[in-house]
Amino acid sequence: MMEHLNAPLASWMAEHTGITGAKVARALSGGNSNLTLLLDTDSGPLVLRTPPENAISATAHRGIEREATVLRAIKGYVKAPEVIGWCDDPAVLGRPFLLVSHVDGIAITDTLPPAYPDTATSVNRLGEDLVDELAAIHKLPWRKVGLEKFGNPDNFLERQITRWRDARAQAPVRDLPRLAELAEWLLANLPSDGPVGLIHGDFHIDNTLARPDRPELAAVIDWELAAIGDPTADLGLFLMFWGPRAVDPPGFRRLQAVTRRSGVVSRRALAERWSAATGFSVAKLDFYLCFAFWRLAAIVEGAYALYCEGKVDTEYARGLEYDVPALLAEAEAAAKGHW
């Protein structure tokens, strides 16, 4: 598998990291914006992250560099992989790539690991661990760790809304009136006093690794959308997939599907736990949940456009025909407080 990468990769790693014997073992599942490969080396397993050939946006290739910057800065503050090496020389693999430590963990989607009790208690333990780690990210002293120039937090929410509204309006592939209507609702209801901090940008169970032996977070992964902005947007994104959903079947039905069972802790309880840990208000959670559903729908509609143009043909891309309108329906429900 991908044997053509082995020789240039092994040569670069030996020279720049001192790690020898590197070769691609297999692709790791999860994530649609970057390719993730497990490497075998003489020093043990490592993980390589690199952009795909087809990207949703023109800036996607910079995501890997953003991930490298953030992972270096948060070391010691957040459970996350450690940076081993970074390469932006296209002569090596043709694309930039990031090497990180391998974390022994499981990406959970619709089933719990075999070692876990198959109960709501296991899910709740994970939920509390996840929201506690999210609070740790949001409380992190981002200026102190070297992220003071990482991004512009001014008008973060407004810029996100106008960016993705305009991107979809410029090249529509189907009629989605809710997308434009909800953008106007969001702009008219922008919070004026949101907090500022480091945000992950795509935080949910599927972008974390859990310990294989017990319900406990092992690492937060996939940092390519990290930014300095309003941390409550991260909370909204995590909670949008948690627990019962307003549309059946929901968009991206497998994401956090383990949480849609009887007895799981409520969105409200997790939000209040996060608020207690950070000191940030959750009074405007309707807005942030709507924003989370809407923003995801607007972003991934770009992947559906690639599918319609014949540039990609995957199960994920095909599923967006249903998933995007479903996410917009949930965004509308959240705006009305129905969550």
GROMACS .gro file of C-alpha atoms in nm:
model
  339
    1MET     CA    1   0.000   0.000   0.000
    2MET     CA    2   0.143   0.336  -0.113
    3GLU     CA    3   0.486   0.176  -0.145
    4HIS     CA    4   0.595   0.466  -0.366
    5LEU     CA    5   0.602   0.685  -0.053
    6ASN     CA    6   0.834   0.460   0.145
    7ALA     CA    7   1.173   0.545  -0.005
    8PRO     CA    8   1.147   0.928  -0.003
    9LEU     CA    9   0.972   0.927   0.335
   10ALA     CA   10   1.227   0.695   0.498
   11SER     CA   11   1.514   0.906   0.363
   12TRP     CA   12   1.363   1.233   0.488
   13MET     CA   13   1.279   1.093   0.832
   14ALA     CA   14   1.624   0.945   0.883
   15GLU     CA   15   1.785   1.279   0.799
   16HIS     CA   16   1.549   1.514   0.985
   17THR     CA   17   1.421   1.310   1.281
   18GLY     CA   18   1.679   1.035   1.323
   19ILE     CA   19   1.403   0.774   1.295
   20THR     CA   20   1.486   0.491   1.057
   21GLY     CA   21   1.299   0.211   0.881
   22ALA     CA   22   0.984   0.411   0.808
   23LYS     CA   23   0.722   0.258   0.580
   24VAL     CA   24   0.349   0.298   0.534
   25ALA     CA   25   0.155   0.027   0.717
   26ARG     CA   26  -0.201   0.128   0.632
   27ALA     CA   27  -0.443   0.416   0.603
   28LEU     CA   28  -0.631   0.503   0.920
   29SER     CA   29  -1.005   0.557   0.904
   30GLY     CA   30  -1.178   0.879   0.999
   31GLY     CA   31  -1.148   1.234   0.871
   32ASN     CA   32  -1.239   1.357   0.525
   33SER     CA   33  -1.017   1.664   0.491
   34ASN     CA   34  -0.679   1.492   0.531
   35LEU     CA   35  -0.518   1.157   0.464
   36THR     CA   36  -0.398   0.981   0.779
   37LEU     CA   37  -0.145   0.699   0.752
   38LEU     CA   38  -0.005   0.463   1.014
   39LEU     CA   39   0.372   0.419   0.978
   40ASP     CA   40   0.591   0.138   1.099
   41THR     CA   41   0.941   0.250   1.202
   42ASP     CA   42   1.237   0.105   1.389
   43SER     CA   43   1.131   0.323   1.684
   44GLY     CA   44   0.769   0.208   1.684
   45PRO     CA   45   0.448   0.329   1.516
   46LEU     CA   46   0.395   0.690   1.410
   47VAL     CA   47   0.117   0.873   1.227
   48LEU     CA   48   0.152   1.080   0.909
   49ARG     CA   49  -0.103   1.345   0.814
   50THR     CA   50  -0.114   1.502   0.467
   51PRO     CA   51  -0.375   1.685   0.256
   52PRO     CA   52  -0.568   1.497  -0.012
   53GLU     CA   53  -0.526   1.576  -0.380
   54ASN     CA   54  -0.882   1.717  -0.397
   55ALA     CA   55  -0.960   1.966  -0.120
   56ILE     CA   56  -1.291   2.131  -0.027
   57SER     CA   57  -1.136   2.480  -0.019
   58ALA     CA   58  -0.832   2.642  -0.172
   59THR     CA   59  -0.685   2.696   0.176
   60ALA     CA   60  -0.718   2.335   0.289
   61HIS     CA   61  -0.348   2.260   0.235
   62ARG     CA   62  -0.266   2.511   0.508
   63GLY     CA   63  -0.465   2.307   0.756
   64ILE     CA   64  -0.182   2.063   0.815
   65GLU     CA   65   0.056   2.348   0.897
   66ARG     CA   66  -0.203   2.494   1.135
   67GLU     CA   67  -0.230   2.156   1.302
   68ALA     CA   68   0.148   2.139   1.349
   69THR     CA   69   0.155   2.489   1.499
   70VAL     CA   70  -0.125   2.416   1.744
   71LEU     CA   71   0.004   2.075   1.853
   72ARG     CA   72   0.341   2.226   1.938
   73ALA     CA   73   0.177   2.506   2.138
   74ILE     CA   74  -0.065   2.293   2.342
   75LYS     CA   75   0.186   2.028   2.447
   76GLY     CA   76   0.144   1.973   2.820
   77TYR     CA   77  -0.194   2.144   2.835
   78VAL     CA   78  -0.419   1.914   2.631
   79LYS     CA   79  -0.432   1.541   2.563
   80ALA     CA   80  -0.311   1.536   2.203
   81PRO     CA   81  -0.045   1.371   1.983
   82GLU     CA   82   0.308   1.511   1.994
   83VAL     CA   83   0.472   1.659   1.683
   84ILE     CA   84   0.766   1.450   1.559
   85GLY     CA   85   0.833   1.631   1.234
   86TRP     CA   86   0.695   1.875   0.979
   87CYS     CA   87   0.784   1.895   0.607
   88ASP     CA   88   0.667   2.150   0.352
   89ASP     CA   89   0.911   2.046   0.079
   90PRO     CA   90   0.700   1.912  -0.213
   91ALA     CA   91   1.003   1.723  -0.343
   92VAL     CA   92   0.955   1.460  -0.071
   93LEU     CA   93   0.593   1.343  -0.107
   94GLY     CA   94   0.449   1.605  -0.338
   95ARG     CA   95   0.251   1.761  -0.054
   96PRO     CA   96   0.327   1.893   0.294
   97PHE     CA   97   0.302   1.638   0.573
   98LEU     CA   98   0.304   1.619   0.951
   99LEU     CA   99   0.444   1.337   1.164
  100VAL     CA  100   0.296   1.286   1.509
  101SER     CA  101   0.320   1.032   1.786
  102HIS     CA  102   0.092   0.731   1.776
  103VAL     CA  103  -0.176   0.724   2.047
  104ASP     CA  104  -0.318   0.389   2.152
  105GLY     CA  105  -0.685   0.472   2.123
  106ILE     CA  106  -1.013   0.404   1.945
  107ALA     CA  107  -1.221   0.648   1.739
  108ILE     CA  108  -1.579   0.588   1.851
  109THR     CA  109  -1.875   0.637   1.619
  110ASP     CA  110  -2.186   0.421   1.653
  111THR     CA  111  -2.064   0.145   1.887
  112LEU     CA  112  -1.868   0.136   2.210
  113PRO     CA  113  -1.538  -0.055   2.229
  114PRO     CA  114  -1.577  -0.423   2.332
  115ALA     CA  115  -1.408  -0.365   2.670
  116TYR     CA  116  -1.664  -0.098   2.774
  117PRO     CA  117  -1.989  -0.181   2.951
  118ASP     CA  118  -2.252  -0.122   2.681
  119THR     CA  119  -2.446   0.124   2.894
  120ALA     CA  120  -2.545   0.489   2.914
  121THR     CA  121  -2.305   0.517   3.207
  122SER     CA  122  -2.010   0.450   2.975
  123VAL     CA  123  -2.136   0.712   2.730
  124ASN     CA  124  -2.190   0.964   3.009
  125ARG     CA  125  -1.839   0.908   3.141
  126LEU     CA  126  -1.702   0.981   2.795
  127GLY     CA  127  -1.925   1.286   2.756
  128GLU     CA  128  -1.806   1.437   3.081
  129ASP     CA  129  -1.443   1.363   2.997
  130LEU     CA  130  -1.484   1.520   2.655
  131VAL     CA  131  -1.649   1.836   2.780
  132ASP     CA  132  -1.386   1.871   3.055
  133GLU     CA  133  -1.110   1.848   2.793
  134LEU     CA  134  -1.293   2.097   2.574
  135ALA     CA  135  -1.297   2.335   2.872
  136ALA     CA  136  -0.922   2.281   2.915
  137ILE     CA  137  -0.868   2.380   2.551
  138HIS     CA  138  -1.077   2.692   2.597
  139LYS     CA  139  -0.904   2.796   2.920
  140LEU     CA  140  -0.557   2.745   2.770
  141PRO     CA  141  -0.342   3.064   2.787
  142TRP     CA  142  -0.317   3.094   2.409
  143ARG     CA  143  -0.109   3.411   2.412
  144LYS     CA  144   0.140   3.265   2.658
  145VAL     CA  145   0.200   2.951   2.450
  146GLY     CA  146   0.281   3.142   2.133
  147LEU     CA  147  -0.056   3.160   1.959
  148GLU     CA  148  -0.101   3.536   1.992
  149LYS     CA  149  -0.056   3.575   1.614
  150PHE     CA  150  -0.233   3.251   1.523
  151GLY     CA  151  -0.553   3.417   1.409
  152ASN     CA  152  -0.776   3.720   1.429
  153PRO     CA  153  -1.055   3.675   1.684
  154ASP     CA  154  -1.229   4.001   1.588
  155ASN     CA  155  -1.575   3.941   1.443
  156PHE     CA  156  -1.498   3.568   1.431
  157LEU     CA  157  -1.858   3.451   1.404
  158GLU     CA  158  -1.958   3.714   1.151
  159ARG     CA  159  -1.659   3.635   0.930
  160GLN     CA  160  -1.736   3.263   0.941
  161ILE     CA  161  -2.098   3.320   0.844
  162THR     CA  162  -2.025   3.557   0.556
  163ARG     CA  163  -1.735   3.343   0.432
  164TRP     CA  164  -1.934   3.023   0.396
  165ARG     CA  165  -2.254   3.196   0.284
  166ASP     CA  166  -2.064   3.368   0.004
  167ALA     CA  167  -1.868   3.055  -0.090
  168ARG     CA  168  -2.186   2.860  -0.147
  169ALA     CA  169  -2.365   3.148  -0.322
  170GLN     CA  170  -2.081   3.184  -0.574
  171ALA     CA  171  -2.104   2.828  -0.702
  172PRO     CA  172  -2.438   2.669  -0.609
  173VAL     CA  173  -2.506   2.315  -0.724
  174ARG     CA  174  -2.865   2.290  -0.597
  175ASP     CA  175  -3.141   2.499  -0.442
  176LEU     CA  176  -3.095   2.528  -0.063
  177PRO     CA  177  -3.306   2.827   0.047
  178ARG     CA  178  -3.252   2.751   0.418
  179LEU     CA  179  -2.879   2.809   0.376
  180ALA     CA  180  -2.923   3.176   0.283
  181GLU     CA  181  -3.219   3.233   0.516
  182LEU     CA  182  -3.038   3.097   0.820
  183ALA     CA  183  -2.726   3.296   0.737
  184GLU     CA  184  -2.936   3.612   0.762
  185TRP     CA  185  -3.088   3.494   1.092
  186LEU     CA  186  -2.744   3.423   1.234
  187LEU     CA  187  -2.611   3.764   1.129
  188ALA     CA  188  -2.914   3.933   1.284
  189ASN     CA  189  -2.867   3.747   1.613
  190LEU     CA  190  -2.489   3.762   1.661
  191PRO     CA  191  -2.383   3.761   2.027
  192SER     CA  192  -2.203   4.085   2.103
  193ASP     CA  193  -2.006   3.967   2.405
  194GLY     CA  194  -1.872   3.617   2.335
  195PRO     CA  195  -1.547   3.498   2.494
  196VAL     CA  196  -1.217   3.460   2.308
  197GLY     CA  197  -0.986   3.160   2.317
  198LEU     CA  198  -0.833   2.870   2.126
  199ILE     CA  199  -1.097   2.662   1.950
  200HIS     CA  200  -1.056   2.318   1.796
  201GLY     CA  201  -1.303   2.386   1.518
  202ASP     CA  202  -1.432   2.028   1.473
  203PHE     CA  203  -1.469   1.885   1.822
  204HIS     CA  204  -1.680   1.572   1.866
  205ILE     CA  205  -1.623   1.211   1.969
  206ASP     CA  206  -1.520   1.105   1.619
  207ASN     CA  207  -1.227   1.350   1.626
  208THR     CA  208  -1.094   1.211   1.952
  209LEU     CA  209  -0.942   0.882   2.057
  210ALA     CA  210  -1.072   0.695   2.360
  211ARG     CA  211  -0.878   0.448   2.569
  212PRO     CA  212  -0.943   0.092   2.449
  213ASP     CA  213  -0.979  -0.049   2.800
  214ARG     CA  214  -1.210   0.197   2.974
  215PRO     CA  215  -1.437   0.498   2.899
  216GLU     CA  216  -1.176   0.773   2.909
  217LEU     CA  217  -1.040   1.023   2.661
  218ALA     CA  218  -0.693   0.938   2.528
  219ALA     CA  219  -0.634   1.225   2.283
  220VAL     CA  220  -0.795   1.503   2.083
  221ILE     CA  221  -0.696   1.477   1.716
  222ASP     CA  222  -0.763   1.652   1.381
  223TRP     CA  223  -0.663   2.010   1.466
  224GLU     CA  224  -0.651   2.149   1.111
  225LEU     CA  225  -0.951   2.380   1.170
  226ALA     CA  226  -0.817   2.528   1.495
  227ALA     CA  227  -0.840   2.904   1.535
  228ILE     CA  228  -0.863   3.184   1.786
  229GLY     CA  229  -1.228   3.269   1.820
  230ASP     CA  230  -1.539   3.221   2.030
  231PRO     CA  231  -1.505   2.897   2.232
  232THR     CA  232  -1.882   2.866   2.265
  233ALA     CA  233  -1.886   2.778   1.894
  234ASP     CA  234  -1.683   2.466   1.980
  235LEU     CA  235  -1.931   2.376   2.252
  236GLY     CA  236  -2.219   2.417   2.009
  237LEU     CA  237  -2.054   2.186   1.758
  238PHE     CA  238  -1.988   1.917   2.019
  239LEU     CA  239  -2.343   1.936   2.152
  240MET     CA  240  -2.511   1.941   1.810
  241PHE     CA  241  -2.437   1.571   1.766
  242TRP     CA  242  -2.504   1.475   2.129
  243GLY     CA  243  -2.819   1.291   2.229
  244PRO     CA  244  -3.159   1.296   2.055
  245ARG     CA  245  -3.175   1.478   1.721
  246ALA     CA  246  -3.457   1.691   1.578
  247VAL     CA  247  -3.448   1.521   1.235
  248ASP     CA  248  -3.488   1.147   1.181
  249PRO     CA  249  -3.267   1.016   1.036
  250PRO     CA  250  -3.027   1.298   1.122
  251GLY     CA  251  -2.756   1.433   0.897
  252PHE     CA  252  -2.428   1.249   0.955
  253ARG     CA  253  -2.625   0.991   1.149
  254ARG     CA  254  -2.318   0.790   1.255
  255LEU     CA  255  -2.142   1.083   1.425
  256GLN     CA  256  -2.171   1.040   1.801
  257ALA     CA  257  -2.445   0.784   1.734
  258VAL     CA  258  -2.350   0.609   2.060
  259THR     CA  259  -2.499   0.907   2.245
  260ARG     CA  260  -2.849   0.865   2.106
  261ARG     CA  261  -2.966   0.615   2.364
  262SER     CA  262  -3.189   0.629   2.668
  263GLY     CA  263  -3.028   0.760   2.984
  264VAL     CA  264  -2.752   0.974   2.833
  265VAL     CA  265  -2.667   1.301   3.003
  266SER     CA  266  -2.848   1.594   2.844
  267ARG     CA  267  -2.700   1.866   2.625
  268ARG     CA  268  -2.801   2.119   2.887
  269ALA     CA  269  -2.617   1.934   3.165
  270LEU     CA  270  -2.297   1.910   2.958
  271ALA     CA  271  -2.323   2.279   2.866
  272GLU     CA  272  -2.357   2.376   3.230
  273ARG     CA  273  -2.058   2.158   3.322
  274TRP     CA  274  -1.851   2.337   3.056
  275SER     CA  275  -1.977   2.675   3.177
  276ALA     CA  276  -1.880   2.595   3.536
  277ALA     CA  277  -1.529   2.495   3.426
  278THR     CA  278  -1.467   2.793   3.197
  279GLY     CA  279  -1.674   3.069   3.352
  280PHE     CA  280  -1.830   3.134   3.008
  281SER     CA  281  -2.205   3.182   2.964
  282VAL     CA  282  -2.430   2.937   2.780
  283ALA     CA  283  -2.732   3.169   2.779
  284LYS     CA  284  -2.729   3.193   2.397
  285LEU     CA  285  -2.690   2.825   2.321
  286ASP     CA  286  -2.975   2.833   2.065
  287PHE     CA  287  -2.761   3.059   1.846
  288TYR     CA  288  -2.446   2.847   1.883
  289LEU     CA  289  -2.627   2.523   1.804
  290CYS     CA  290  -2.785   2.679   1.497
  291PHE     CA  291  -2.447   2.817   1.392
  292ALA     CA  292  -2.286   2.474   1.434
  293PHE     CA  293  -2.542   2.292   1.220
  294TRP     CA  294  -2.546   2.568   0.958
  295ARG     CA  295  -2.168   2.609   0.931
  296LEU     CA  296  -2.109   2.235   0.892
  297ALA     CA  297  -2.377   2.216   0.624
  298ALA     CA  298  -2.226   2.513   0.438
  299ILE     CA  299  -1.874   2.370   0.453
  300VAL     CA  300  -1.952   2.015   0.344
  301GLU     CA  301  -2.177   2.135   0.063
  302GLY     CA  302  -1.842   2.213  -0.098
  303ALA     CA  303  -1.762   1.841  -0.094
  304TYR     CA  304  -2.100   1.768  -0.249
  305ALA     CA  305  -2.014   2.019  -0.523
  306LEU     CA  306  -1.696   1.823  -0.597
  307TYR     CA  307  -1.907   1.508  -0.622
  308CYS     CA  308  -2.151   1.678  -0.859
  309GLU     CA  309  -1.857   1.791  -1.072
  310GLY     CA  310  -1.729   1.435  -1.092
  311LYS     CA  311  -1.409   1.516  -0.901
  312VAL     CA  312  -1.479   1.278  -0.611
  313ASP     CA  313  -1.703   0.975  -0.578
  314THR     CA  314  -1.713   0.837  -0.224
  315GLU     CA  315  -1.987   0.712   0.005
  316TYR     CA  316  -1.929   1.022   0.221
  317ALA     CA  317  -1.973   1.261  -0.073
  318ARG     CA  318  -2.280   1.079  -0.206
  319GLY     CA  319  -2.441   1.088   0.138
  320LEU     CA  320  -2.425   1.466   0.143
  321GLU     CA  321  -2.725   1.476  -0.093
  322TYR     CA  322  -2.932   1.400   0.219
  323ASP     CA  323  -2.700   1.510   0.499
  324VAL     CA  324  -2.670   1.878   0.407
  325PRO     CA  325  -3.046   1.952   0.390
  326ALA     CA  326  -3.094   1.751   0.711
  327LEU     CA  327  -2.831   1.959   0.891
  328LEU     CA  328  -3.000   2.278   0.772
  329ALA     CA  329  -3.334   2.151   0.905
  330GLU     CA  330  -3.173   2.094   1.244
  331ALA     CA  331  -3.016   2.440   1.230
  332GLU     CA  332  -3.362   2.587   1.181
  333ALA     CA  333  -3.500   2.383   1.471
  334ALA     CA  334  -3.215   2.502   1.697
  335ALA     CA  335  -3.281   2.863   1.606
  336LYS     CA  336  -3.636   2.811   1.735
  337GLY     CA  337  -3.509   2.653   2.057
  338HIS     CA  338  -3.619   2.301   1.960
  339TRP     CA  339  -3.324   2.095   2.077
   0.00000   0.00000   0.00000
